[in-house]
Amino acid sequence: MFRRTGLSGLDLDQLFIVSPNPYVILDQDFTMLGVNDAYLAVTMQGRESIIGRNMFDVFPSDPDSVHGKMLRQSLAKVFRTGQVDHLPLITYPIARPDGSLAERYWSATHTPIKDDTGDVRLLLQHTVDVTELHLLRQANPEATFQIQTDVMRRADAVQGENLALGEEREYLRSLFEQAPGFMAVLHGPEHIFEITNAAYETVVGRGGLSGRTVRDALPDLVGQGFYELLDKVYRTGESYSAFGARISLKPTKVDDAEERFLDFIYQPLRDQSGNVSGIFVQGHDVTQLKRAQEAARESEDRFRTLAQSMPDHVWTATAQGVLEWCNPAMLSYAGWLNEAAVPESFAVLLPPTESDRIRGLWRATLASGENFQSELRLRGHDGNYRWFITRAVPIRNADSQIVRWVGTNTDIEDQKKTESRLESLATTLESRVEERTAELLKTQEVLRQSQKMEAIGNLAGGIAHDFNNLLQVITGNLQLLARDIGGNEAAERRLNSALAGATRGARLASQLLSFGRRQPLAPKVINLGRLVREMDHLMRRSLGEAIEIDTIVGGGLWNTQVDPSNVENALLNLAINARDAMDGHGRLTIELGNAYLDDHYAQNAFDVEAGQYVMLAVSDTGCGMPADILARAFDPFFTTKPEGKGTGLGLSMVYGFVKQSGGHINIYSEPGSGTTVRIYLPRSMQSEDVLTEDVGGQVTGGSETILVVEDDDAVRDITVSLLLDLGYKVLKARDADSGLAIIESGVQIDLLFTDVVMPGRLKSSELARKAKERRPDIEVLFTSGYTENSIVHGGRLDPGVNLLSKPYARETLARKIRSLLDRARERAALNGTGAGEQSPTPPVPSSIRVLFCEDEALIRISTADYLQDFGFTVVEAGTGGEALEAMDGAAIDILVTDVHLPDMNGLDLLHRVREVHPDLPVIFATGDMHVPGSEALEKASLITKPYDYDLLAKRIRDMVAGS
């Protein structure tokens, strides 16, 4: 096998054969080309049964077992890479002569043998039987060294103190140098280094050891026990083995000692007489393996600590997919008591209907080595199933082979339920979108209708002022002319026709204002049941005897705040329309009741708020209306009546009046089934007002002085003429500034008659306020064809304001002025001043500073205007924050605040204000009937919306005076 040349009587074959450790030489097909005696001894085989045969044919092993794979992979790696590979521990069965198998543990080192070109031609396997040591480690680690000594006893080492130089020595040294582990031969009891290989010098970190004693060459081993072990082996002649022994060396040029771990054998060498002459040192540096094992152990500890603290399930499985460990979260969920109770697979937790599918996916993953992921249901310890998403990733070694699987189960039960709900919602989404689209189209149509009516209303309001001024000129002159043509029947007939035409024009302007929500309403708190009963005679006379009228009034009918005359006109209009629809014959039903329009109704209707209403319904048994006619029922000038039978403004006027009153109106009609019009007017919580009827009477004038303020010359002239004709003294002015100058001149004036809308710096409302300040007993009468927002707010005439709408007749003017002057005379009598006497002008009281906090801009502006008209100084605020800023450094006498503000509650605002001004009085002006928490407050009062300005002003004066 080797070249045989003399070497002190020994040849190389003999050295190979008598080596104390088992060696075998293999080619790339794993054919055994040479073995030594130690190999034959441990394998219990004969040379003739081994040489020339495949190793795995002689020593069969399972190629799929862990150790079978490790051995084959190591052999293949050496041939592939040309690098030494060491297997610290494998198990391999050895066949006994009787055919039975002996399970043995081995430490194997595979070293490549290269040819002159550097290619690996052969492989040298060196094995050490460590069975007893392995078993002892498990049973009794402290007895390891003694067992290893028995295991490692080998034949005497080849001795030769005087080996000759030559080709054989060089060959032997080459073989010695290529040995996979570190080797050294020590001579004599002083343990003198005779020969060392490169691996040994690498381990100890120095060279030049030959001829030096161990103690001299390696002084850093002092105190580590190695000197004593060598002495013992030499003295007793017994070998010594160690695995993972710790050694501390201090290599040359290195300050700090280096710690290493070694597997080694001290084998005694004997001379021909059998006496110990030296020690053969052989071993492997397992420092990297040891550190890798420690790192792996630390990594595994960290992994287990992390996995055990995770709420998700964490598990590991072998490369073959066998479940080997689960964290506490998974043990608790499955009901497994401990790790010992973990089955080979958690397929036992799968539903029977899904088990085959998941098993198939797992087998495919094991075969492909790819990541595993699947959504599945797992049964808990309570028998219920929950959804999880299971993921597993392979853990590979340095050779990219899978050694373990690490997996997690994440609970997605809530996510699955959410997905299910989303799917359910998705199934109805299309129908909902269609419904929403239809609602949107309906809303858009209602909005277009509302915008159209708003536009027409704005047009109507825009022309009403000038149109009514023209009518006023016409009617005034016609009435004056009537006195000049008395006795001329033809002229009187023509004059009456002209007056009738002017009256119809005035009615048309009034209807336009009503539709456009521009008419000045004078709302009163009334009970519609009483009003409808009082109209019964008028209704029957207007409809005729062929129409049967039924009136139904619900019990406990609420009050509503509305303009009575407009309610009467609306009801009469609806009744006349119903009569025409029934062609003069049928049944008319008037129904009154309480109603509540909820949020759902308000969301599906346009321009209506949810709340309590009083319902007035008018139903007929007429022909009804088709859908296209119904859609245009409220349009102005739209009518289905023949030409000349109607203006088309009846329903439009009702619509405008209801909307201006804050109500809602709806029409229900089908061809052949009649029509029902329902009007909803807001409920009022106040008591019913007592209504007085203007019975008219004889038209009379007087001798008092009246100041007429009118910017239209023609209207001013005709008004002055009418008043002069009635006997009054008349002063006139073309604007508010001129009128104020006349008032301040000191001339006697009993009544101020002023237009509302005029050009100039001063508004008519300001003129009236200043006139009252200077002459408290003066009466004020406003007139206008279109009031805008000067004395009408929210469509309602401001409290305490007297208005005569244009165009007005001479009789109406006379009665209105006489009524106001008579009331002034009565007040003067009660105050002790004679009629016509000018009361002394009282001193203007010092102004009360009011902080008024209201988030609704229209309410804030109108209320502030009127409080200023009453002589107060008003500081406005739209939020609580603005109110607090206004209080900073300002002298405020009283706080008037809404309760519901955008940024804070009115009570909170008061508490913060009273931190600085503890005695400041407060009035809560709100729509609520009760303010919780206000009972315990001092100097606090409540006034509910809609409130009377006179009452608010009186309340302010009383509270400031009492503070």
mmCIF file of C-alpha atoms in Angstrom, residues 298-565:
data_model
loop_
_atom_site.group_PDB
_atom_site.id
_atom_site.type_symbol
_atom_site.label_atom_id
_atom_site.label_comp_id
_atom_site.label_asym_id
_atom_site.label_seq_id
_atom_site.Cartn_x
_atom_site.Cartn_y
_atom_site.Cartn_z
ATOM 1 C CA GLU A 298 -27.959 30.421 23.943
ATOM 2 C CA SER A 299 -29.898 31.023 20.740
ATOM 3 C CA GLU A 300 -32.253 28.203 21.572
ATOM 4 C CA ASP A 301 -32.696 29.571 25.098
ATOM 5 C CA ARG A 302 -33.492 33.011 23.715
ATOM 6 C CA PHE A 303 -35.860 31.504 21.203
ATOM 7 C CA ARG A 304 -37.675 29.529 23.866
ATOM 8 C CA THR A 305 -37.886 32.558 26.174
ATOM 9 C CA LEU A 306 -39.296 34.692 23.366
ATOM 10 C CA ALA A 307 -41.633 31.981 22.129
ATOM 11 C CA GLN A 308 -42.961 31.232 25.604
ATOM 12 C CA SER A 309 -43.795 34.901 26.177
ATOM 13 C CA MET A 310 -45.627 35.353 22.870
ATOM 14 C CA PRO A 311 -49.445 35.336 22.858
ATOM 15 C CA ASP A 312 -49.476 33.567 19.481
ATOM 16 C CA HIS A 313 -48.917 29.840 19.182
ATOM 17 C CA VAL A 314 -45.273 28.930 18.497
ATOM 18 C CA TRP A 315 -44.140 25.390 17.670
ATOM 19 C CA THR A 316 -41.193 23.492 16.212
ATOM 20 C CA ALA A 317 -41.064 20.300 14.184
ATOM 21 C CA THR A 318 -38.325 18.020 12.934
ATOM 22 C CA ALA A 319 -37.123 18.079 9.363
ATOM 23 C CA GLN A 320 -39.612 15.279 8.669
ATOM 24 C CA GLY A 321 -42.478 17.394 10.061
ATOM 25 C CA VAL A 322 -42.905 15.671 13.422
ATOM 26 C CA LEU A 323 -44.154 18.108 16.072
ATOM 27 C CA GLU A 324 -41.589 18.287 18.904
ATOM 28 C CA TRP A 325 -42.366 21.434 20.973
ATOM 29 C CA CYS A 326 -45.097 24.006 21.588
ATOM 30 C CA ASN A 327 -45.123 27.188 23.628
ATOM 31 C CA PRO A 328 -47.486 27.606 26.631
ATOM 32 C CA ALA A 329 -50.045 29.574 24.589
ATOM 33 C CA MET A 330 -50.578 26.621 22.244
ATOM 34 C CA LEU A 331 -50.496 24.066 25.078
ATOM 35 C CA SER A 332 -53.178 26.058 26.896
ATOM 36 C CA TYR A 333 -55.362 26.429 23.799
ATOM 37 C CA ALA A 334 -55.182 22.738 22.869
ATOM 38 C CA GLY A 335 -55.517 21.534 26.445
ATOM 39 C CA TRP A 336 -52.229 19.624 26.461
ATOM 40 C CA LEU A 337 -50.893 19.369 30.014
ATOM 41 C CA ASN A 338 -47.183 19.675 29.152
ATOM 42 C CA GLU A 339 -44.656 19.190 26.367
ATOM 43 C CA ALA A 340 -44.685 15.453 26.925
ATOM 44 C CA ALA A 341 -48.350 15.402 25.904
ATOM 45 C CA VAL A 342 -47.677 17.060 22.528
ATOM 46 C CA PRO A 343 -48.670 14.681 19.694
ATOM 47 C CA GLU A 344 -46.592 14.129 16.566
ATOM 48 C CA SER A 345 -48.883 16.448 14.618
ATOM 49 C CA PHE A 346 -51.531 18.993 15.526
ATOM 50 C CA ALA A 347 -53.673 17.508 12.765
ATOM 51 C CA VAL A 348 -55.711 16.086 15.665
ATOM 52 C CA LEU A 349 -56.971 19.650 16.170
ATOM 53 C CA LEU A 350 -58.204 20.020 12.571
ATOM 54 C CA PRO A 351 -61.856 19.614 11.584
ATOM 55 C CA PRO A 352 -62.425 16.261 9.823
ATOM 56 C CA THR A 353 -63.604 18.058 6.696
ATOM 57 C CA GLU A 354 -60.334 19.998 6.364
ATOM 58 C CA SER A 355 -57.789 17.478 7.672
ATOM 59 C CA ASP A 356 -56.927 15.902 4.292
ATOM 60 C CA ARG A 357 -56.450 19.289 2.616
ATOM 61 C CA ILE A 358 -54.087 20.609 5.289
ATOM 62 C CA ARG A 359 -52.145 17.328 5.457
ATOM 63 C CA GLY A 360 -51.640 17.474 1.697
ATOM 64 C CA LEU A 361 -50.348 21.066 1.867
ATOM 65 C CA TRP A 362 -47.948 20.139 4.693
ATOM 66 C CA ARG A 363 -46.571 17.118 2.818
ATOM 67 C CA ALA A 364 -46.022 19.248 -0.280
ATOM 68 C CA THR A 365 -44.170 21.833 1.842
ATOM 69 C CA LEU A 366 -41.909 19.167 3.393
ATOM 70 C CA ALA A 367 -41.070 17.909 -0.088
ATOM 71 C CA SER A 368 -40.351 21.346 -1.576
ATOM 72 C CA GLY A 369 -38.676 22.923 1.453
ATOM 73 C CA GLU A 370 -40.578 26.155 0.863
ATOM 74 C CA ASN A 371 -42.375 28.262 3.464
ATOM 75 C CA PHE A 372 -45.771 27.012 4.604
ATOM 76 C CA GLN A 373 -48.809 29.268 5.033
ATOM 77 C CA SER A 374 -52.488 28.439 5.252
ATOM 78 C CA GLU A 375 -55.663 29.600 6.944
ATOM 79 C CA LEU A 376 -57.235 26.824 8.985
ATOM 80 C CA ARG A 377 -59.489 26.128 11.937
ATOM 81 C CA LEU A 378 -58.154 24.540 15.130
ATOM 82 C CA ARG A 379 -60.186 23.003 17.932
ATOM 83 C CA GLY A 380 -59.600 24.422 21.392
ATOM 84 C CA HIS A 381 -59.752 22.595 24.696
ATOM 85 C CA ASP A 382 -63.408 23.691 25.025
ATOM 86 C CA GLY A 383 -64.328 21.951 21.765
ATOM 87 C CA ASN A 384 -64.893 25.157 19.813
ATOM 88 C CA TYR A 385 -63.038 25.933 16.584
ATOM 89 C CA ARG A 386 -61.315 29.226 15.837
ATOM 90 C CA TRP A 387 -59.664 30.506 12.679
ATOM 91 C CA PHE A 388 -55.853 30.757 12.600
ATOM 92 C CA ILE A 389 -53.282 31.613 9.969
ATOM 93 C CA THR A 390 -50.466 29.080 10.273
ATOM 94 C CA ARG A 391 -46.979 29.832 8.985
ATOM 95 C CA ALA A 392 -43.840 27.672 9.098
ATOM 96 C CA VAL A 393 -40.305 28.354 7.859
ATOM 97 C CA PRO A 394 -37.443 25.844 7.497
ATOM 98 C CA ILE A 395 -34.240 26.205 9.506
ATOM 99 C CA ARG A 396 -31.221 25.093 7.474
ATOM 100 C CA ASN A 397 -27.633 24.165 8.394
ATOM 101 C CA ALA A 398 -24.452 25.309 6.676
ATOM 102 C CA ASP A 399 -25.064 22.804 3.875
ATOM 103 C CA SER A 400 -28.560 24.277 3.249
ATOM 104 C CA GLN A 401 -30.187 21.132 4.596
ATOM 105 C CA ILE A 402 -33.380 21.482 6.637
ATOM 106 C CA VAL A 403 -32.819 20.526 10.268
ATOM 107 C CA ARG A 404 -35.987 21.933 11.815
ATOM 108 C CA TRP A 405 -39.264 23.777 11.130
ATOM 109 C CA VAL A 406 -40.414 26.755 13.217
ATOM 110 C CA GLY A 407 -44.053 27.705 12.972
ATOM 111 C CA THR A 408 -46.674 30.054 14.414
ATOM 112 C CA ASN A 409 -50.461 30.057 14.626
ATOM 113 C CA THR A 410 -52.013 33.553 14.693
ATOM 114 C CA ASP A 411 -55.648 33.898 15.792
ATOM 115 C CA ILE A 412 -57.701 35.595 13.040
ATOM 116 C CA GLU A 413 -61.172 34.696 14.310
ATOM 117 C CA ASP A 414 -62.208 38.355 14.717
ATOM 118 C CA GLN A 415 -60.769 39.204 11.300
ATOM 119 C CA LYS A 416 -62.748 36.343 9.742
ATOM 120 C CA LYS A 417 -65.940 37.551 11.387
ATOM 121 C CA THR A 418 -65.255 41.059 10.094
ATOM 122 C CA GLU A 419 -64.649 39.695 6.591
ATOM 123 C CA SER A 420 -67.889 37.770 6.805
ATOM 124 C CA ARG A 421 -69.752 40.893 7.789
ATOM 125 C CA LEU A 422 -68.075 42.829 4.981
ATOM 126 C CA GLU A 423 -69.081 40.148 2.496
ATOM 127 C CA SER A 424 -72.618 40.354 3.766
ATOM 128 C CA LEU A 425 -72.553 44.116 3.399
ATOM 129 C CA ALA A 426 -71.054 43.806 -0.066
ATOM 130 C CA THR A 427 -73.967 41.656 -1.203
ATOM 131 C CA THR A 428 -76.380 44.463 -0.373
ATOM 132 C CA LEU A 429 -74.093 47.331 -1.387
ATOM 133 C CA GLU A 430 -75.380 47.512 -4.948
ATOM 134 C CA SER A 431 -78.995 47.711 -3.869
ATOM 135 C CA ARG A 432 -78.088 50.306 -1.253
ATOM 136 C CA VAL A 433 -76.203 52.337 -3.820
ATOM 137 C CA GLU A 434 -79.251 52.230 -6.065
ATOM 138 C CA GLU A 435 -81.454 53.320 -3.170
ATOM 139 C CA ARG A 436 -79.061 56.104 -2.246
ATOM 140 C CA THR A 437 -78.841 57.189 -5.855
ATOM 141 C CA ALA A 438 -82.606 57.338 -6.077
ATOM 142 C CA GLU A 439 -82.733 59.319 -2.825
ATOM 143 C CA LEU A 440 -80.045 61.647 -4.131
ATOM 144 C CA LEU A 441 -81.933 62.233 -7.357
ATOM 145 C CA LYS A 442 -85.054 62.899 -5.356
ATOM 146 C CA THR A 443 -83.209 65.296 -3.074
ATOM 147 C CA GLN A 444 -81.647 67.040 -6.046
ATOM 148 C CA GLU A 445 -85.059 67.415 -7.620
ATOM 149 C CA VAL A 446 -86.470 68.862 -4.404
ATOM 150 C CA LEU A 447 -83.454 71.148 -4.172
ATOM 151 C CA ARG A 448 -83.953 72.331 -7.743
ATOM 152 C CA GLN A 449 -87.590 72.966 -6.975
ATOM 153 C CA SER A 450 -86.685 74.878 -3.846
ATOM 154 C CA GLN A 451 -84.048 76.908 -5.687
ATOM 155 C CA LYS A 452 -86.518 77.673 -8.423
ATOM 156 C CA MET A 453 -89.073 78.891 -5.920
ATOM 157 C CA GLU A 454 -86.407 80.831 -4.041
ATOM 158 C CA ALA A 455 -85.367 82.553 -7.243
ATOM 159 C CA ILE A 456 -88.957 83.479 -8.095
ATOM 160 C CA GLY A 457 -89.481 84.613 -4.508
ATOM 161 C CA ASN A 458 -86.453 86.880 -4.710
ATOM 162 C CA LEU A 459 -87.806 88.309 -7.958
ATOM 163 C CA ALA A 460 -91.185 88.864 -6.351
ATOM 164 C CA GLY A 461 -89.669 90.575 -3.355
ATOM 165 C CA GLY A 462 -87.494 92.725 -5.576
ATOM 166 C CA ILE A 463 -90.380 94.177 -7.527
ATOM 167 C CA ALA A 464 -92.887 94.365 -4.681
ATOM 168 C CA HIS A 465 -91.577 97.594 -3.145
ATOM 169 C CA ASP A 466 -91.688 99.696 -6.313
ATOM 170 C CA PHE A 467 -94.893 98.023 -7.508
ATOM 171 C CA ASN A 468 -96.690 98.765 -4.252
ATOM 172 C CA ASN A 469 -95.423 102.349 -4.323
ATOM 173 C CA LEU A 470 -96.963 102.751 -7.771
ATOM 174 C CA LEU A 471 -100.212 101.198 -6.584
ATOM 175 C CA GLN A 472 -100.202 103.529 -3.585
ATOM 176 C CA VAL A 473 -99.956 106.558 -5.879
ATOM 177 C CA ILE A 474 -102.731 105.234 -8.094
ATOM 178 C CA THR A 475 -105.152 104.280 -5.329
ATOM 179 C CA GLY A 476 -104.474 107.437 -3.313
ATOM 180 C CA ASN A 477 -105.190 109.704 -6.249
ATOM 181 C CA LEU A 478 -108.260 107.714 -7.238
ATOM 182 C CA GLN A 479 -109.656 107.985 -3.722
ATOM 183 C CA LEU A 480 -109.064 111.732 -3.669
ATOM 184 C CA LEU A 481 -110.556 112.042 -7.118
ATOM 185 C CA ALA A 482 -113.682 110.268 -5.932
ATOM 186 C CA ARG A 483 -114.527 113.296 -3.784
ATOM 187 C CA ASP A 484 -114.264 115.659 -6.743
ATOM 188 C CA ILE A 485 -116.598 113.806 -9.089
ATOM 189 C CA GLY A 486 -119.445 113.147 -6.733
ATOM 190 C CA GLY A 487 -122.785 112.935 -8.621
ATOM 191 C CA ASN A 488 -121.165 112.020 -11.985
ATOM 192 C CA GLU A 489 -122.304 108.407 -12.332
ATOM 193 C CA ALA A 490 -120.261 107.641 -15.435
ATOM 194 C CA ALA A 491 -117.090 109.030 -13.888
ATOM 195 C CA GLU A 492 -117.763 107.215 -10.600
ATOM 196 C CA ARG A 493 -118.278 103.933 -12.476
ATOM 197 C CA ARG A 494 -114.959 104.338 -14.276
ATOM 198 C CA LEU A 495 -113.264 105.365 -11.044
ATOM 199 C CA ASN A 496 -114.589 102.299 -9.184
ATOM 200 C CA SER A 497 -113.316 100.062 -12.008
ATOM 201 C CA ALA A 498 -109.889 101.636 -11.719
ATOM 202 C CA LEU A 499 -109.923 101.155 -7.930
ATOM 203 C CA ALA A 500 -110.960 97.495 -8.379
ATOM 204 C CA GLY A 501 -108.068 96.949 -10.765
ATOM 205 C CA ALA A 502 -105.643 98.551 -8.328
ATOM 206 C CA THR A 503 -107.017 96.355 -5.542
ATOM 207 C CA ARG A 504 -106.482 93.243 -7.661
ATOM 208 C CA GLY A 505 -102.935 94.404 -8.340
ATOM 209 C CA ALA A 506 -102.349 94.858 -4.617
ATOM 210 C CA ARG A 507 -103.703 91.372 -3.952
ATOM 211 C CA LEU A 508 -101.402 89.955 -6.630
ATOM 212 C CA ALA A 509 -98.374 91.677 -5.045
ATOM 213 C CA SER A 510 -99.408 90.313 -1.653
ATOM 214 C CA GLN A 511 -99.628 86.797 -3.069
ATOM 215 C CA LEU A 512 -96.202 87.144 -4.651
ATOM 216 C CA LEU A 513 -94.753 88.312 -1.324
ATOM 217 C CA SER A 514 -96.445 85.422 0.430
ATOM 218 C CA PHE A 515 -95.012 82.871 -2.008
ATOM 219 C CA GLY A 516 -91.579 84.479 -1.784
ATOM 220 C CA ARG A 517 -91.773 84.349 2.019
ATOM 221 C CA ARG A 518 -91.374 88.135 2.144
ATOM 222 C CA GLN A 519 -94.713 89.179 3.681
ATOM 223 C CA PRO A 520 -94.521 90.617 7.205
ATOM 224 C CA LEU A 521 -96.200 88.084 9.477
ATOM 225 C CA ALA A 522 -97.734 89.005 12.823
ATOM 226 C CA PRO A 523 -97.742 85.595 14.539
ATOM 227 C CA LYS A 524 -99.892 84.856 17.539
ATOM 228 C CA VAL A 525 -100.125 81.799 19.754
ATOM 229 C CA ILE A 526 -103.441 80.262 18.694
ATOM 230 C CA ASN A 527 -105.344 77.003 18.805
ATOM 231 C CA LEU A 528 -106.128 75.949 15.230
ATOM 232 C CA GLY A 529 -109.188 73.993 16.355
ATOM 233 C CA ARG A 530 -110.888 77.130 17.614
ATOM 234 C CA LEU A 531 -109.887 79.104 14.504
ATOM 235 C CA VAL A 532 -111.242 76.445 12.119
ATOM 236 C CA ARG A 533 -114.569 76.242 13.994
ATOM 237 C CA GLU A 534 -114.926 80.027 13.790
ATOM 238 C CA MET A 535 -114.403 79.803 10.014
ATOM 239 C CA ASP A 536 -117.121 77.165 9.560
ATOM 240 C CA HIS A 537 -119.796 79.639 8.419
ATOM 241 C CA LEU A 538 -117.402 81.364 5.998
ATOM 242 C CA MET A 539 -116.308 78.014 4.557
ATOM 243 C CA ARG A 540 -119.838 76.769 3.942
ATOM 244 C CA ARG A 541 -120.844 80.047 2.330
ATOM 245 C CA SER A 542 -117.771 79.984 0.067
ATOM 246 C CA LEU A 543 -118.080 76.324 -1.008
ATOM 247 C CA GLY A 544 -121.817 76.039 -1.471
ATOM 248 C CA GLU A 545 -124.418 73.636 -0.150
ATOM 249 C CA ALA A 546 -123.390 70.781 -2.503
ATOM 250 C CA ILE A 547 -120.073 70.349 -0.668
ATOM 251 C CA GLU A 548 -120.305 68.366 2.562
ATOM 252 C CA ILE A 549 -117.767 69.544 5.138
ATOM 253 C CA ASP A 550 -116.449 67.305 7.945
ATOM 254 C CA THR A 551 -114.202 68.782 10.608
ATOM 255 C CA ILE A 552 -112.176 66.426 12.858
ATOM 256 C CA VAL A 553 -110.193 67.909 15.741
ATOM 257 C CA GLY A 554 -107.909 65.601 17.725
ATOM 258 C CA GLY A 555 -108.036 65.656 21.505
ATOM 259 C CA GLY A 556 -105.431 67.668 23.388
ATOM 260 C CA LEU A 557 -104.541 69.727 20.329
ATOM 261 C CA TRP A 558 -101.331 71.712 20.842
ATOM 262 C CA ASN A 559 -100.995 75.449 20.271
ATOM 263 C CA THR A 560 -98.979 76.894 17.423
ATOM 264 C CA GLN A 561 -97.507 80.352 16.840
ATOM 265 C CA VAL A 562 -98.656 81.572 13.443
ATOM 266 C CA ASP A 563 -100.253 84.534 11.694
ATOM 267 C CA PRO A 564 -104.035 83.905 12.063
ATOM 268 C CA SER A 565 -105.098 85.830 8.977
#
